[in-house]
XYZ file of C-alpha atoms in Angstrom:
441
model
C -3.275 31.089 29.654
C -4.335 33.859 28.177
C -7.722 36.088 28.910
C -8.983 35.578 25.334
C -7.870 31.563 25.367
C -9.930 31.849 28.865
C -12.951 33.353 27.637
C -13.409 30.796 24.861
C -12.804 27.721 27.219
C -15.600 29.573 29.146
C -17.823 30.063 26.305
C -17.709 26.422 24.944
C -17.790 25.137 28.420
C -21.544 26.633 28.584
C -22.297 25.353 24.719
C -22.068 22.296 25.380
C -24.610 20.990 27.261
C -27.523 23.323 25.057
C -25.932 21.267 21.832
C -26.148 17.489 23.907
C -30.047 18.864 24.447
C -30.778 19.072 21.017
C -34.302 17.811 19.356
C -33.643 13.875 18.323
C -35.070 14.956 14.645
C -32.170 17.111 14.664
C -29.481 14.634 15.197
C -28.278 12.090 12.196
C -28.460 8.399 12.656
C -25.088 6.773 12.739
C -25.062 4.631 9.585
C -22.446 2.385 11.246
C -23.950 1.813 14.242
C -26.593 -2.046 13.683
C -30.114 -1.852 14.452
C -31.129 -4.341 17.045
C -34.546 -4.828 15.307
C -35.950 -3.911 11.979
C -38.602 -1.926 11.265
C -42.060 -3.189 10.733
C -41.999 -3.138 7.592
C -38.804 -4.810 6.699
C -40.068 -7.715 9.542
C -43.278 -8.194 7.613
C -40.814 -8.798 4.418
C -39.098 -11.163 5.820
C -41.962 -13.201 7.071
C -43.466 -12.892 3.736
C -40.654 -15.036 2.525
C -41.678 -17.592 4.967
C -44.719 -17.764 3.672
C -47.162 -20.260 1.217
C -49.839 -19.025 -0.893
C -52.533 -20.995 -1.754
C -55.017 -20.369 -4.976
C -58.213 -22.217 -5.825
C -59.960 -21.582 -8.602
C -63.335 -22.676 -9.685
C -65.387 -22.678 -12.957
C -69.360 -23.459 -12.316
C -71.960 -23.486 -14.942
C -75.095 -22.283 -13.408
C -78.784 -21.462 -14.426
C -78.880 -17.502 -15.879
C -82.307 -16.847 -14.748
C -81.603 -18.752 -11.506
C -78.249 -16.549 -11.166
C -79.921 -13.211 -12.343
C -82.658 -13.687 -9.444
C -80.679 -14.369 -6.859
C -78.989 -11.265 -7.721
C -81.905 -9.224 -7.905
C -82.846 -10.808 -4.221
C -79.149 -9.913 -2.361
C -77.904 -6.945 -3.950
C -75.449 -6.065 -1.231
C -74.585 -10.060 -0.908
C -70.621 -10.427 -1.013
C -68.623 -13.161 -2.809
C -68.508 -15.845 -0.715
C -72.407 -15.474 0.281
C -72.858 -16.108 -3.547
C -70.185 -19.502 -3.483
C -71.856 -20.592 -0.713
C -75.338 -20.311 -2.449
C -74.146 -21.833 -5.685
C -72.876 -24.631 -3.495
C -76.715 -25.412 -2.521
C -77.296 -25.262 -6.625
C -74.602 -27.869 -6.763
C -75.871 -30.333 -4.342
C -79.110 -29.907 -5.894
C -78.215 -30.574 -9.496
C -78.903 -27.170 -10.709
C -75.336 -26.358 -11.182
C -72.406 -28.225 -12.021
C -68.407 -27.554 -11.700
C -66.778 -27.644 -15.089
C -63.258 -27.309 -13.407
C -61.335 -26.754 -9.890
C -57.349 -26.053 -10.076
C -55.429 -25.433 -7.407
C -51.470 -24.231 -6.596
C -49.342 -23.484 -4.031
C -46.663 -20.580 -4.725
C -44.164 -18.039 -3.148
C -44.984 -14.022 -2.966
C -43.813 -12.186 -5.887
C -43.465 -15.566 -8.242
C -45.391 -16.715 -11.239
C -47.022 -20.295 -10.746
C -49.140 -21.814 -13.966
C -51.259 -25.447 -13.771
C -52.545 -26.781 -16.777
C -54.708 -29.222 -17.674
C -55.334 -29.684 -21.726
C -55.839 -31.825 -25.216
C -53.760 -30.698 -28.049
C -55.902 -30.808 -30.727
C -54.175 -31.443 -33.843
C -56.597 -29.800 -37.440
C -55.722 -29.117 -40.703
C -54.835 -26.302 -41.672
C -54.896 -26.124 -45.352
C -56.086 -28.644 -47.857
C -54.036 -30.415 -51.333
C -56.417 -29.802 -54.300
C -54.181 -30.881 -57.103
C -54.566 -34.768 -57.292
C -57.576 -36.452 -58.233
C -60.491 -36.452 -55.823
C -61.496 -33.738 -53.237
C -59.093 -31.621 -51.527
C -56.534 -33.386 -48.837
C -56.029 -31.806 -45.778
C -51.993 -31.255 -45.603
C -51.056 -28.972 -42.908
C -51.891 -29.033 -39.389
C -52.021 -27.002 -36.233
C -52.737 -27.405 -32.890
C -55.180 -25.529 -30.238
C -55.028 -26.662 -26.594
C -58.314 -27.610 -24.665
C -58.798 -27.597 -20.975
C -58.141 -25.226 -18.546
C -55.282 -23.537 -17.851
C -54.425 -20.877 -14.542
C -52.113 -18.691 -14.658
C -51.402 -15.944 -11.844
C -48.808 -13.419 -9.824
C -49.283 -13.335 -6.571
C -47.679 -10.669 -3.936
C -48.266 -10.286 -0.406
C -48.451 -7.135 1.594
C -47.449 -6.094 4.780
C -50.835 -5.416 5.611
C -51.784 -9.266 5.145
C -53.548 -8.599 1.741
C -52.549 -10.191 -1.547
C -52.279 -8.845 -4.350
C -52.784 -11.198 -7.589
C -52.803 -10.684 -11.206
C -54.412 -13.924 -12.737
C -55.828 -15.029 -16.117
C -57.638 -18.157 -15.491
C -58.676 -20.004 -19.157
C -61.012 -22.808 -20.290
C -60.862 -23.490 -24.140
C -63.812 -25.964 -25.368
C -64.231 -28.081 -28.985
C -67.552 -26.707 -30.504
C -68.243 -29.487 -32.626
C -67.481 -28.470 -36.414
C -68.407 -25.753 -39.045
C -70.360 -26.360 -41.166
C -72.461 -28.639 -38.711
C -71.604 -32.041 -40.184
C -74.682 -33.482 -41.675
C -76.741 -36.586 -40.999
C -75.458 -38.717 -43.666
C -76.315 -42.844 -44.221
C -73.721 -45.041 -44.920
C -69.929 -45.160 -44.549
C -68.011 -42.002 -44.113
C -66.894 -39.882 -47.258
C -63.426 -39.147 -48.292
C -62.792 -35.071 -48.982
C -65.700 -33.707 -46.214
C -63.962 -30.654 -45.198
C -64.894 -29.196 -41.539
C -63.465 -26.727 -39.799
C -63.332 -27.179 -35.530
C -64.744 -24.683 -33.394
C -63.188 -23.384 -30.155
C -65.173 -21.618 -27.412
C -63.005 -19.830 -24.566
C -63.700 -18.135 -21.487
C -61.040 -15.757 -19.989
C -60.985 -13.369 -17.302
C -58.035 -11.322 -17.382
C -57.404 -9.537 -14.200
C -55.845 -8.042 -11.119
C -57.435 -7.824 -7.501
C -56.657 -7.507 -3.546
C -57.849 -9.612 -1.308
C -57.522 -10.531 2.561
C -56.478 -13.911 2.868
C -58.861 -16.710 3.358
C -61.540 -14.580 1.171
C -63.777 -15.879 -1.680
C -64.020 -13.481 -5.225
C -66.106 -13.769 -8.352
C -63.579 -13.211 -10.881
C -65.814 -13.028 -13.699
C -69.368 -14.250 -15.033
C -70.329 -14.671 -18.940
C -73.087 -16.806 -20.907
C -72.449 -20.207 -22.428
C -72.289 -19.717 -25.988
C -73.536 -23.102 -26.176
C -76.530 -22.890 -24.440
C -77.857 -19.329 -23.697
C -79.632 -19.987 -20.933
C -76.693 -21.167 -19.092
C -73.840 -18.957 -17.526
C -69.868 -19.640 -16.676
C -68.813 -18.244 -13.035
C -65.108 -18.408 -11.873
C -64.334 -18.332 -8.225
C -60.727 -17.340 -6.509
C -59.879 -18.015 -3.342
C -56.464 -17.710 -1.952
C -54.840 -18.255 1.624
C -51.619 -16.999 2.397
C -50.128 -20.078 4.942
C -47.199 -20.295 6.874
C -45.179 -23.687 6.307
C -45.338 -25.861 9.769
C -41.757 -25.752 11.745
C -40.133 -29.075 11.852
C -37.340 -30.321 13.937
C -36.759 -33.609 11.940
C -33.890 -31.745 9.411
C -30.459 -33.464 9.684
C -28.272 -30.768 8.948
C -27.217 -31.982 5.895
C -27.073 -30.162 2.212
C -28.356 -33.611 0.480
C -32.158 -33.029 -0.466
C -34.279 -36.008 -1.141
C -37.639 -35.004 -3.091
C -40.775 -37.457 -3.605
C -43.603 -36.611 -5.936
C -46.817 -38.164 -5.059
C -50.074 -38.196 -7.834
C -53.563 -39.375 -6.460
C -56.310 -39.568 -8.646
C -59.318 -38.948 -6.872
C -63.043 -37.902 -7.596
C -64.054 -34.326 -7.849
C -66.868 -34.916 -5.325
C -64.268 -35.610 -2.785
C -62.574 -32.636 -3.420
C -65.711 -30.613 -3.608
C -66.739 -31.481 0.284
C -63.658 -30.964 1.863
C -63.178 -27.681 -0.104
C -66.864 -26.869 1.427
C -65.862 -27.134 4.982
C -61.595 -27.097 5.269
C -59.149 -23.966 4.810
C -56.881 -24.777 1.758
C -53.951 -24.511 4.348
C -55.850 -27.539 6.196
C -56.328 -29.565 2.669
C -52.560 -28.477 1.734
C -51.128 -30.479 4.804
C -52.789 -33.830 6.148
C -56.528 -33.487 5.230
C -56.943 -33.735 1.864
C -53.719 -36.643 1.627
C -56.029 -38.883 4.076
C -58.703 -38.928 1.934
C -56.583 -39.501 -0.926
C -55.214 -42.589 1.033
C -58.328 -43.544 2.400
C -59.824 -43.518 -1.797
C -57.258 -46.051 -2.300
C -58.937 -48.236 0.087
C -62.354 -48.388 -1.417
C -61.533 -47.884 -4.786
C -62.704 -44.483 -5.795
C -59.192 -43.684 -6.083
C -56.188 -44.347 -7.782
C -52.005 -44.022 -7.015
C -50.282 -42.301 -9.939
C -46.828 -41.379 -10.699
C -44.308 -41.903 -7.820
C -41.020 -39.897 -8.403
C -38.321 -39.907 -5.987
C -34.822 -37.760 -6.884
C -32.114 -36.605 -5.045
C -30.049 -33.860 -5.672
C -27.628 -31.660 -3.472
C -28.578 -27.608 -1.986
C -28.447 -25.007 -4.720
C -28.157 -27.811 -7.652
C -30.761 -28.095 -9.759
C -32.528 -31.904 -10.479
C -34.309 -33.186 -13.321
C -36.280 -36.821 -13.915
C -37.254 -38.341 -17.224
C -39.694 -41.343 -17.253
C -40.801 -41.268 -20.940
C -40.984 -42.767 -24.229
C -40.622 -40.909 -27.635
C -43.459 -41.039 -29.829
C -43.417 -39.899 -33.564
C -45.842 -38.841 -36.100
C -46.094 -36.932 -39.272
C -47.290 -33.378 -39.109
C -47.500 -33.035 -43.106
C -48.822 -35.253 -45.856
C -49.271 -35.825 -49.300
C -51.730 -37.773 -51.069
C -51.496 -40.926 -53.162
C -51.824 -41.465 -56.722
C -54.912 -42.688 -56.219
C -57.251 -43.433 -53.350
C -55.975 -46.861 -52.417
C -52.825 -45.736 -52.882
C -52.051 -44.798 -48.742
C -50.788 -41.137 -48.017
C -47.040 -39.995 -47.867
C -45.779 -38.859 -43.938
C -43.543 -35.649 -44.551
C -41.982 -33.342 -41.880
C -41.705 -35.897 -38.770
C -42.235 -34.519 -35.072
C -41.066 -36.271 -31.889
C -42.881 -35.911 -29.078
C -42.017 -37.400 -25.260
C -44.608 -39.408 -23.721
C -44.933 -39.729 -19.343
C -43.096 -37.786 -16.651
C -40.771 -34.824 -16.406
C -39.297 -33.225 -13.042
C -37.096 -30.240 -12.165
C -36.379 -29.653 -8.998
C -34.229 -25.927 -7.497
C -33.742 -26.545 -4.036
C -32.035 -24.352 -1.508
C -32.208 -25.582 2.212
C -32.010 -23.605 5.424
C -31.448 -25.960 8.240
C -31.004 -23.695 10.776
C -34.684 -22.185 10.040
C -35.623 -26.412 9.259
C -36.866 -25.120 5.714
C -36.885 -25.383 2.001
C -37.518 -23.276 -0.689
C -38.319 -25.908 -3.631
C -38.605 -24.177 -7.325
C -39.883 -27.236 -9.479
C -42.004 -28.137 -12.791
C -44.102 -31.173 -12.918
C -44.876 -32.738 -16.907
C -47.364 -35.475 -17.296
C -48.079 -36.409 -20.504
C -50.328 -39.309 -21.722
C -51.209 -40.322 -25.424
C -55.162 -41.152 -25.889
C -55.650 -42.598 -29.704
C -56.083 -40.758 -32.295
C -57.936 -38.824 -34.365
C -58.731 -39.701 -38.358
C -58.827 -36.089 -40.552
C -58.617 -38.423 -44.264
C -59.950 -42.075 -44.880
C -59.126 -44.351 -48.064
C -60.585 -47.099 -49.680
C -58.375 -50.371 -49.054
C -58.052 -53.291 -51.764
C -61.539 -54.472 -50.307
C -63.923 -51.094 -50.915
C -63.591 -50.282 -47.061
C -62.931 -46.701 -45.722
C -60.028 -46.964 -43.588
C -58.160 -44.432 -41.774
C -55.649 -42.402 -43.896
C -54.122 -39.424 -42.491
C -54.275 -39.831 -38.552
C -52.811 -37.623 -35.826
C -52.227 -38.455 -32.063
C -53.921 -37.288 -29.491
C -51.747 -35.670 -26.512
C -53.069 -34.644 -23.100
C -50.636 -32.689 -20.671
C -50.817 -31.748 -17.193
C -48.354 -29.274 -16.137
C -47.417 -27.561 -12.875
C -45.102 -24.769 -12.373
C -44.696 -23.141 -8.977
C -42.071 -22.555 -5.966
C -43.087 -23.439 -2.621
C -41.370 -23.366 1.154
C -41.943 -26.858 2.537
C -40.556 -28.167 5.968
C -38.745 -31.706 5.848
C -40.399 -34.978 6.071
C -44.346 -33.095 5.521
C -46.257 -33.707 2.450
C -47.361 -30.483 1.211
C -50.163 -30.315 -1.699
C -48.502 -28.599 -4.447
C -51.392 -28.784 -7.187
C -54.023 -30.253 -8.775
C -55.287 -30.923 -12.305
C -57.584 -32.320 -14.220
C -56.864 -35.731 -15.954
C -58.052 -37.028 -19.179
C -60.507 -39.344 -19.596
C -61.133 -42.742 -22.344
C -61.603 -40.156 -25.131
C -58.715 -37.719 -24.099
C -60.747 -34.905 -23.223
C -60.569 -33.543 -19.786
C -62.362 -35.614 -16.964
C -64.580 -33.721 -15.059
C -65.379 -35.968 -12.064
C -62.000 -36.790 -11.846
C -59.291 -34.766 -10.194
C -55.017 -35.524 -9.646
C -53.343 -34.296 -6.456
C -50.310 -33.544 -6.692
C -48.091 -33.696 -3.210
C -44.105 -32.833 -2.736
C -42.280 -34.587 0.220
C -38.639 -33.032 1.417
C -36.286 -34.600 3.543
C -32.945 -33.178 4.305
């Protein structure tokens, strides 16, 4: 070898170990070699994906000088020490809950329940026949409540939700309609009014917390004011080991109708995770044994991994949403521009199963709609000088729940809850549907 050749074996021969002591911030991570655990972050990710979360929200009608002075008297009071003390109003009659929805979801989805009465008005009025002007055109405005909300949740265990909770009310009529004796007029033209309260917002909060979203007078009744409460639980869905294997999903929807009182006391005392999974479904079963409460719609469906599902258990109804007068006023109005509208149950189902983990990640919309009468805008005098209805339009009530959820096989999991209507078609406040999904795969 020669000298030079030796000197640089030498030379590296020393090198070497200084460069295999090198700082670790100094030395690239081999992209090829696999991490035998993932960061904390990326962990917290994937349990987020494994995880429920659960929304409540409340509207309450309270006393404003009652409110106002309790405010005065806790200044530094938080949320829930406020919920807790309108609760106390509650059971004493001073307060009253207008509405409570509820829904499951999955981080980083959009979920909706609604509970509402289209109601059909007129729009603009026929003034060239004989008489007073005929209503002709319609629209429709949707009373009841409806929530709406994203949800996220963060490594940290906070969520994050952006929500717009709504409650639209019928005012009555402008002008007020006067006292008048006898039998109804043809040609009184009113026009409805529509009161709404809606808090459009985004907040964080730790799970199992209680928030005011928002507080505002009664237009109604001044002395009166409109709180809505969130509360939200992020839940982890209960490991089963009952899950076959197989790829074929079978999906039950369950609707109990039960009063709101029952709901109210359990939601006093019980973590929504606790009324999401057996609590709130034995009550609901035990309502059907004295008679508070009532079975609803039963739908069963099966369907395949990955494929989605759908269910129709409905009748078509039609109606007329435009009209022209008679020649005269016994002469009955002409129907123009017919609309079909589908009356009962609709269910889609998006299932994907993981058997190995003994789960199921269930996207899904729920449609009930019911018809409730109808409502007279135009009367006409028959053959025998009676007012009798003329131009009529249906009355429509829909409950509606859109979510995704991760349920475990063979474990009824409360999905939602709305508000149903009542004899008149407006929303039943003492009354409340529960809405529970069943998977078994």
């Amino acid at each position: 070898m020669k000298p030079t050749s030796l000197a640089s074996a030498l030379l590296w021969a020393g090198l070497l170990p200084l460069v295999g002591s090198l700082p670790a911030e100094d030395k690239k991570p081999d992209p090829f070699i696999k991490k035998d655990t993932l960061p904390a972050a990326e962990s917290s990710q994937g349990t987020a994906k494994r995880m429920n979360l659960l929304h409540c929200c409340e509207l309450i009608e309270v006393s404003l000088d009652q409110y106002h002075a309790w405010q005065a008297s806790h200044p530094a009071a938080d949320d829930r020490t406020l919920r807790g003390e309108v609760q106390q109003w509650i059971q004493a009659k001073q307060a009253s809950v207008l509405d409570t929805s509820f829904v499951a979801s999955l981080p980083g989805r959009r979920s909706l329940v609604t509970s509402v009465r289209e109601q059909i008005f007129p729009t603009s009025f026929d003034s060239s026949g004989p008489g007073n002007a005929y209503p002709a055109t319609f629209e429709t405005q949707n009373v009841g409540q409806k929530f709406e909300l994203d949800a996220s949740l963060n490594p940290s265990g906070t969520i994050d939700i952006a929500c717009a909770p709504e409650r639209v009310e019928a005012g009555g009529e402008f002008p007020p309609v006067p006292e008048l004796e006898g039998p109804v007029q043809k040609g009184d033209i009113r026009w409805p009014v529509f009161r709404s309260w809606r808090p459009t917002l985004s907040i964080a909060m730790a799970t199992g917390e209680c928030r005011l979203l928002g507080s505002a007078p009664c237009p109604a009744d001044p002395a009166r004011a409109r709180l809505f409460f969130l509360r939200s639980e992020a839940a982890a869905p209960e490991a089963s080991a009952k899950s076959s294997g197989s790829s074929q999903v079978r999906i039950r929807f369950e609707c109990f109708d039960v009063p709101q009182d029952l709901l109210a006391a359990d939601l006093e005392k019980e973590t929504l995770q606790s009324l999401a999974g057996e609590t709130l479904r034995k009550q609901a079963l035990a309502s059907l044994t004295d008679g508070t409460g009532r079975l609803g719609a039963t739908l069963t469906v099966q369907t395949t991994s990955g494929q989605r599902v759908r269910l129709d258990a409905d009748e078509q109804h039609r109606y007329a949403k435009e009209f022209t007068p008679g020649k005269n006023d016994e002469m009955p109005s002409h129907p123009q521009h017919i609309m079909v509208r589908t009356i009962g149950f609709t269910a889609e189902f998006d299932p994907v199963v993981d058997s190995a983990g003994g789960f199921a990640d269930i996207s899904f919309s729920f449609d009930q709609v019911t018809r409730s009468g109808d409502s007279v805008h135009s009367r006409r005098l028959d053959n025998q000088g009676r007012w009798v209805p003329d131009v009529t339009m249906p009355i429509f009530y829909v409950e509606r729940i859109t979510s995704q959820v991760t349920v475990s096989p063979g474990k009824p999991f409360l999905v939602g809850i709305t508000t149903p209507p009542g004899p008149d078609g407006t929303s039943a406040i003492d009354r409340k549907r529960l809405v529970f999904l069943t998977v078994d795969f």
